[in-house]
XYZ file of N, CA and C in Angstrom:
540
model
N 0.842 -1.181 0.000
C 0.000 0.000 0.000
C 0.884 1.240 0.000
N 0.507 2.193 -0.770
C 1.259 3.440 -0.846
C 0.591 4.517 -0.002
N 0.525 4.254 1.290
C -0.075 5.184 2.247
C 0.987 5.557 3.266
N 1.015 6.833 3.646
C 1.877 7.249 4.744
C 1.067 8.125 5.684
N 1.439 8.078 6.948
C 0.798 8.884 7.973
C 1.838 9.868 8.476
N 1.490 11.150 8.502
C 2.407 12.187 8.963
C 1.722 13.017 10.044
N 2.531 13.589 10.929
C 2.025 14.447 11.997
C 2.549 15.864 11.765
N 1.810 16.691 11.033
C 2.312 18.016 10.668
C 2.364 18.981 11.847
N 3.324 19.885 11.752
C 3.462 20.982 12.712
C 3.435 22.285 11.917
N 2.273 22.626 11.380
C 2.059 23.801 10.524
C 2.910 23.755 9.263
N 3.227 22.564 8.759
C 3.997 22.407 7.524
C 3.313 21.414 6.590
N 1.999 21.501 6.509
C 1.216 20.559 5.713
C 1.590 20.603 4.238
N 1.800 21.817 3.703
C 2.114 21.958 2.274
C 3.445 21.291 1.933
N 4.444 21.435 2.805
C 5.753 20.814 2.568
C 5.647 19.290 2.617
N 4.902 18.767 3.592
C 4.722 17.318 3.694
C 3.952 16.777 2.491
N 2.979 17.529 2.025
C 2.207 17.125 0.854
C 3.083 17.083 -0.393
N 3.915 18.097 -0.557
C 4.825 18.153 -1.707
C 5.819 16.993 -1.679
N 6.374 16.705 -0.509
C 7.320 15.597 -0.374
C 6.626 14.259 -0.616
N 5.406 14.114 -0.132
C 4.645 12.888 -0.369
C 4.389 12.647 -1.846
N 4.125 13.720 -2.592
C 3.933 13.593 -4.043
C 5.225 13.163 -4.723
N 6.351 13.762 -4.302
C 7.647 13.431 -4.907
C 8.062 11.992 -4.614
N 7.745 11.506 -3.416
C 8.133 10.146 -3.036
C 7.264 9.081 -3.699
N 6.110 9.456 -4.200
C 5.280 8.508 -4.934
C 4.159 7.870 -4.135
N 3.725 8.498 -3.070
C 2.596 7.965 -2.311
C 1.295 8.232 -3.057
N 0.301 7.388 -2.809
C -1.019 7.583 -3.405
C -1.991 8.203 -2.415
N -1.749 7.952 -1.124
C -2.591 8.524 -0.074
C -1.707 9.045 1.045
N -2.160 10.127 1.671
C -1.440 10.721 2.790
C -2.459 11.034 3.881
N -2.159 10.595 5.092
C -3.047 10.849 6.226
C -2.346 11.837 7.149
N -2.985 12.980 7.379
C -2.471 13.977 8.309
C -3.063 13.676 9.679
N -2.193 13.365 10.636
C -2.606 12.972 11.980
C -2.350 14.124 12.942
N -3.399 14.596 13.596
C -3.301 15.708 14.546
C -3.586 15.198 15.948
N -2.903 15.805 16.939
C -3.130 15.383 18.318
C -3.803 16.457 19.165
N -4.101 17.621 18.577
C -4.789 18.698 19.281
C -6.166 18.878 18.653
N -7.203 18.629 19.423
C -8.563 18.677 18.879
C -9.004 20.108 18.585
N -8.398 21.091 19.232
C -8.782 22.488 19.023
C -8.108 23.109 17.806
N -7.128 22.439 17.253
C -6.385 22.976 16.119
C -7.263 23.008 14.876
N -7.222 24.129 14.169
C -7.959 24.262 12.912
C -7.205 23.512 11.821
N -7.875 22.591 11.166
C -7.246 21.745 10.155
C -7.371 22.415 8.792
N -6.234 22.689 8.124
C -6.327 23.287 6.780
C -6.748 22.237 5.757
N -7.651 22.601 4.891
C -8.108 21.686 3.840
C -7.199 21.844 2.629
N -6.464 20.801 2.316
C -5.524 20.815 1.201
C -6.101 20.045 0.022
N -5.669 20.437 -1.172
C -6.117 19.775 -2.389
C -4.894 19.336 -3.175
N -4.927 18.109 -3.669
C -3.835 17.583 -4.476
C -4.410 16.745 -5.608
N -3.793 16.869 -6.769
C -4.234 16.072 -7.916
C -3.643 14.667 -7.879
N -2.465 14.519 -7.266
C -1.772 13.228 -7.248
C -2.107 12.378 -6.025
N -2.400 13.030 -4.909
C -2.604 12.318 -3.646
C -4.041 12.412 -3.164
N -4.478 11.354 -2.528
C -5.746 11.371 -1.818
C -5.414 11.737 -0.372
N -6.033 12.775 0.147
C -5.688 13.297 1.467
C -6.795 12.958 2.464
N -6.373 12.447 3.637
C -7.293 12.152 4.732
C -6.796 12.882 5.971
N -7.713 13.138 6.890
C -7.374 13.791 8.149
C -7.753 12.859 9.293
N -6.871 12.785 10.282
C -7.091 11.866 11.399
C -6.737 12.553 12.708
N -7.255 11.996 13.789
C -7.008 12.541 15.121
C -6.447 11.443 16.014
N -5.450 11.793 16.814
C -4.845 10.868 17.768
C -5.490 11.090 19.132
N -6.361 10.189 19.527
C -7.103 10.324 20.781
C -6.247 9.871 21.956
N -6.298 10.657 23.014
C -5.565 10.312 24.231
C -6.468 9.619 25.252
N -7.770 9.906 25.168
C -8.731 9.246 26.045
C -10.052 9.062 25.305
N -10.970 8.347 25.906
C -12.220 7.993 25.221
C -13.158 9.184 25.038
N -13.038 10.207 25.878
C -13.909 11.366 25.750
C -13.602 12.169 24.486
N -12.350 12.174 24.047
C -11.975 12.924 22.850
C -12.465 12.260 21.567
N -12.750 10.990 21.619
C -13.129 10.245 20.418
C -14.444 10.760 19.842
N -15.447 10.973 20.691
C -16.751 11.425 20.203
C -16.680 12.819 19.598
N -15.882 13.697 20.193
C -15.728 15.050 19.653
C -15.011 15.023 18.304
N -14.026 14.172 18.188
C -13.186 14.155 16.988
C -13.850 13.453 15.814
N -14.771 12.567 16.041
C -15.364 11.782 14.954
C -16.091 12.663 13.940
N -16.623 13.793 14.389
C -17.341 14.686 13.482
C -16.409 15.452 12.552
N -15.179 15.719 12.995
C -14.275 16.583 12.233
C -13.231 15.835 11.417
N -12.957 14.592 11.754
C -11.855 13.862 11.131
C -12.359 12.599 10.430
N -11.581 12.159 9.438
C -11.931 10.947 8.696
C -11.673 9.683 9.514
N -10.533 9.661 10.232
C -10.138 8.484 11.002
C -9.771 8.895 12.417
N -9.900 7.947 13.327
C -9.483 8.148 14.710
C -8.387 7.135 15.020
N -7.259 7.632 15.520
C -6.140 6.801 15.942
C -6.079 6.839 17.466
N -5.498 5.816 18.053
C -5.274 5.781 19.495
C -4.073 4.892 19.770
N -3.512 5.053 20.962
C -2.402 4.178 21.326
C -2.956 2.779 21.585
N -2.114 1.793 21.419
C -2.552 0.395 21.510
C -2.679 -0.031 22.966
N -3.710 0.478 23.628
C -4.031 0.091 24.989
C -5.339 -0.687 24.969
N -5.533 -1.512 25.946
C -6.658 -2.448 25.951
C -8.010 -1.754 25.778
N -8.228 -0.633 26.420
C -9.510 0.055 26.329
C -9.843 0.533 24.932
N -8.833 0.918 24.174
C -9.063 1.414 22.819
C -9.318 0.280 21.828
N -8.903 -0.916 22.135
C -9.144 -2.050 21.244
C -10.639 -2.331 21.113
N -11.393 -2.089 22.154
C -12.811 -2.415 22.161
C -13.696 -1.253 21.730
N -13.127 -0.070 21.524
C -13.914 1.101 21.134
C -14.301 1.011 19.662
N -15.562 1.251 19.348
C -16.078 1.068 17.992
C -15.548 2.094 17.002
N -15.351 3.330 17.431
C -15.014 4.408 16.500
C -13.530 4.490 16.177
N -12.700 3.802 16.924
C -11.257 3.822 16.687
C -10.905 2.688 15.737
N -10.257 3.042 14.629
C -9.914 2.039 13.616
C -8.429 1.692 13.644
N -7.569 2.664 13.936
C -6.121 2.473 13.886
C -5.534 2.552 15.291
N -4.619 1.630 15.593
C -3.927 1.603 16.883
C -2.431 1.697 16.631
N -1.770 2.636 17.306
C -0.354 2.879 17.037
C 0.491 2.698 18.294
N 1.787 2.580 18.068
C 2.824 2.549 19.106
C 2.600 1.469 20.162
N 2.292 0.274 19.733
C 2.115 -0.834 20.676
C 3.432 -1.188 21.359
N 4.532 -1.001 20.664
C 5.827 -1.432 21.188
C 6.563 -0.366 21.998
N 5.958 0.774 22.222
C 6.653 1.843 22.945
C 6.335 1.785 24.435
N 6.831 0.780 25.093
C 6.637 0.610 26.526
C 7.828 1.195 27.275
N 7.547 1.935 28.319
C 8.610 2.531 29.129
C 9.235 1.505 30.077
N 8.489 0.468 30.376
C 8.979 -0.538 31.310
C 10.010 -1.422 30.622
N 10.938 -1.943 31.413
C 11.957 -2.821 30.845
C 11.377 -4.217 30.639
N 11.999 -4.963 29.744
C 11.533 -6.311 29.438
C 11.867 -7.262 30.580
N 11.081 -8.330 30.654
C 11.394 -9.389 31.599
C 12.636 -10.125 31.116
N 13.154 -11.008 31.941
C 14.371 -11.722 31.592
C 14.177 -12.613 30.366
N 13.077 -13.351 30.289
C 12.861 -14.284 29.187
C 11.659 -13.922 28.315
N 11.160 -12.715 28.460
C 9.965 -12.335 27.709
C 9.996 -10.836 27.427
N 9.598 -10.462 26.210
C 9.545 -9.047 25.850
C 8.209 -8.449 26.249
N 8.254 -7.169 26.572
C 7.044 -6.411 26.860
C 6.676 -5.666 25.578
N 6.143 -6.394 24.605
C 5.960 -5.859 23.260
C 4.688 -5.041 23.090
N 3.765 -5.107 23.999
C 2.562 -4.297 23.902
C 1.333 -5.056 23.438
N 1.493 -6.018 22.550
C 0.366 -6.837 22.092
C 0.430 -8.208 22.756
N -0.732 -8.772 22.981
C -0.797 -10.151 23.455
C -1.919 -10.872 22.711
N -2.117 -12.134 23.010
C -3.099 -12.946 22.292
C -4.514 -12.387 22.412
N -4.870 -11.937 23.586
C -6.224 -11.436 23.810
C -6.469 -10.163 23.015
N -5.509 -9.252 23.040
C -5.648 -8.013 22.268
C -5.732 -8.306 20.773
N -4.970 -9.273 20.316
C -4.996 -9.631 18.891
C -6.334 -10.237 18.494
N -6.916 -11.042 19.357
C -8.242 -11.604 19.062
C -9.294 -10.498 18.973
N -9.208 -9.548 19.891
C -10.155 -8.427 19.868
C -9.942 -7.585 18.615
N -8.682 -7.335 18.254
C -8.379 -6.538 17.061
C -8.909 -7.211 15.803
N -8.790 -8.510 15.715
C -9.303 -9.249 14.560
C -10.829 -9.197 14.522
N -11.437 -9.375 15.675
C -12.897 -9.373 15.765
C -13.484 -7.998 15.434
N -12.827 -6.934 15.866
C -13.338 -5.571 15.674
C -12.773 -4.894 14.425
N -11.994 -5.610 13.616
C -11.406 -5.079 12.370
C -10.503 -3.867 12.600
N -9.640 -3.932 13.563
C -8.685 -2.857 13.842
C -7.456 -3.020 12.958
N -6.740 -1.922 12.754
C -5.496 -1.936 11.990
C -4.377 -1.521 12.930
N -3.345 -2.338 13.027
C -2.186 -2.042 13.865
C -1.175 -1.282 13.014
N -0.770 -0.107 13.486
C 0.176 0.735 12.756
C 1.541 0.620 13.422
N 2.545 0.262 12.627
C 3.923 0.202 13.101
C 4.594 1.522 12.748
N 5.180 2.163 13.744
C 5.817 3.464 13.576
C 7.274 3.260 13.179
N 7.604 3.599 11.951
C 8.964 3.442 11.439
C 9.952 4.328 12.195
N 9.493 5.462 12.685
C 10.360 6.368 13.436
C 10.807 5.803 14.774
N 10.009 4.931 15.365
C 10.379 4.334 16.653
C 11.482 3.294 16.523
N 11.646 2.726 15.336
C 12.590 1.621 15.151
C 14.026 2.030 15.434
N 14.342 3.295 15.275
C 15.719 3.727 15.502
C 15.932 4.408 16.853
N 14.920 4.389 17.722
C 15.049 5.057 19.011
C 15.941 4.302 19.994
N 15.652 3.035 20.214
C 16.482 2.253 21.130
C 16.578 0.813 20.642
N 17.385 0.033 21.310
C 17.664 -1.327 20.841
C 16.535 -2.308 21.143
N 15.579 -1.931 21.952
C 14.498 -2.836 22.315
C 13.308 -2.764 21.360
N 13.184 -1.678 20.621
C 11.974 -1.455 19.829
C 11.854 -2.402 18.646
N 12.923 -2.624 17.908
C 12.852 -3.491 16.730
C 12.461 -4.931 17.088
N 13.051 -5.559 18.111
C 12.580 -6.908 18.483
C 11.123 -6.931 18.952
N 10.681 -5.856 19.613
C 9.274 -5.782 20.018
C 8.369 -5.701 18.791
N 8.801 -4.926 17.792
C 8.029 -4.835 16.547
C 7.953 -6.192 15.859
N 9.062 -6.919 15.870
C 9.079 -8.244 15.245
C 8.124 -9.201 15.964
N 8.087 -9.124 17.280
C 7.175 -9.982 18.034
C 5.721 -9.602 17.755
N 5.431 -8.298 17.707
C 4.070 -7.858 17.399
C 3.671 -8.252 15.980
N 4.619 -8.170 15.041
C 4.341 -8.572 13.658
C 4.024 -10.064 13.584
N 4.722 -10.851 14.381
C 4.460 -12.296 14.415
C 3.041 -12.577 14.911
N 2.614 -11.851 15.938
C 1.250 -12.014 16.436
C 0.219 -11.549 15.403
N 0.522 -10.461 14.708
C -0.401 -9.961 13.673
C -0.529 -10.954 12.526
N 0.569 -11.605 12.164
C 0.506 -12.639 11.123
C -0.310 -13.836 11.599
N -0.092 -14.232 12.839
C -0.776 -15.403 13.387
C -2.293 -15.206 13.402
N -2.746 -14.020 13.802
C -4.174 -13.753 13.908
C -4.749 -13.053 12.676
N -3.911 -12.866 11.640
C -4.332 -12.250 10.375
C -4.945 -10.867 10.584
N -4.242 -10.043 11.363
C -4.678 -8.674 11.629
C -4.107 -7.767 10.549
N -4.901 -6.817 10.107
C -4.425 -5.850 9.121
C -3.373 -4.962 9.770
N -2.307 -4.684 9.027
C -1.225 -3.853 9.543
C -0.886 -2.759 8.548
N -0.220 -1.736 9.046
C 0.223 -0.622 8.228
C 1.519 -0.104 8.828
N 2.492 0.169 7.977
C 3.743 0.760 8.444
C 3.773 2.196 7.966
N 4.029 3.118 8.883
C 4.029 4.536 8.550
C 5.207 5.227 9.214
N 5.588 6.381 8.671
C 6.730 7.109 9.221
C 6.342 8.001 10.392
N 5.110 8.482 10.430
C 4.662 9.469 11.412
C 5.644 10.639 11.477
N 6.047 11.109 10.320
C 7.032 12.179 10.197
C 6.428 13.519 10.599
N 7.238 14.338 11.268
C 6.809 15.692 11.611
C 7.392 16.723 10.650
N 8.439 16.351 9.936
C 8.988 17.231 8.899
C 9.280 16.405 7.651
N 9.414 17.058 6.493
C 9.568 16.318 5.233
C 10.806 15.424 5.166
N 11.858 15.758 5.878
C 13.076 14.956 5.818
C 12.941 13.617 6.542
N 11.954 13.471 7.393
C 11.730 12.209 8.096
C 10.908 11.220 7.277
N 10.295 11.683 6.200
C 9.479 10.794 5.363
C 10.372 9.834 4.590
N 9.867 8.639 4.326
C 10.597 7.619 3.579
C 9.766 7.183 2.381
N 10.454 6.711 1.357
C 9.795 6.262 0.130
C 9.026 4.966 0.392
N 8.010 4.686 -0.420
C 7.250 3.438 -0.238
C 8.109 2.178 -0.328
N 9.158 2.202 -1.142
C 10.044 1.028 -1.229
C 10.818 0.827 0.070
N 11.222 1.919 0.715
C 11.909 1.810 2.004
C 10.980 1.230 3.069
N 9.739 1.666 3.051
C 8.759 1.160 4.010
C 8.489 -0.325 3.747
N 8.428 -0.703 2.474
C 8.265 -2.116 2.121
C 9.453 -2.954 2.566
N 10.659 -2.397 2.468
C 11.855 -3.093 2.943
C 11.816 -3.309 4.444
N 11.339 -2.307 5.176
C 11.210 -2.450 6.620
C 10.164 -3.512 6.959
N 9.106 -3.572 6.165
C 8.077 -4.602 6.383
C 8.667 -5.997 6.208
N 9.573 -6.147 5.252
C 10.219 -7.454 5.071
C 11.168 -7.769 6.224
N 11.809 -6.758 6.791
C 12.719 -6.978 7.918
C 11.960 -7.510 9.131
N 10.822 -6.893 9.433
C 10.065 -7.370 10.597
C 9.084 -8.484 10.227
N 9.226 -8.975 8.986
C 8.497 -10.149 8.488
C 6.980 -9.933 8.423
N 6.582 -8.771 7.926
C 5.164 -8.531 7.678
C 4.773 -8.888 6.258
N 5.751 -9.014 5.357
C 5.465 -9.350 3.954
C 6.047 -10.704 3.621
């Protein structure tokens, strides 16, 4: 899929231009402030969607009227919410791993719920280079997603145009964590 998710900081036009140059077909602008006025952009090459990153369940109802998609962090409560379609950053746990087990964020129960409710797990490409624990956690989560046949998406979640990656690079990362 030639989709990327970006988190603009008043640089929507630059991200849109870079997305066109990189060859994406769809671009999702993800905002985390519900009070922020969203600029409506038009592109001939890209299909543009707007999304909101919900921090709690109360923000979901307010955001559903203004945004195309609702994203949330991969916590148990958000897996069961009807209006949330995308779950991100499952592997970004602050706690250290156990001696013989990773704290990857997803487990069997969450995966069953995600499959039943048609959720999409988003892997953040930007997190992969943060620390040495994130990539193995992503690989473990990818293994669970394959096992339960959950829809997945890999995105850069770039805040500036230089953080965006080409669709082939994203596909290569998908092969590394064994999603393809």
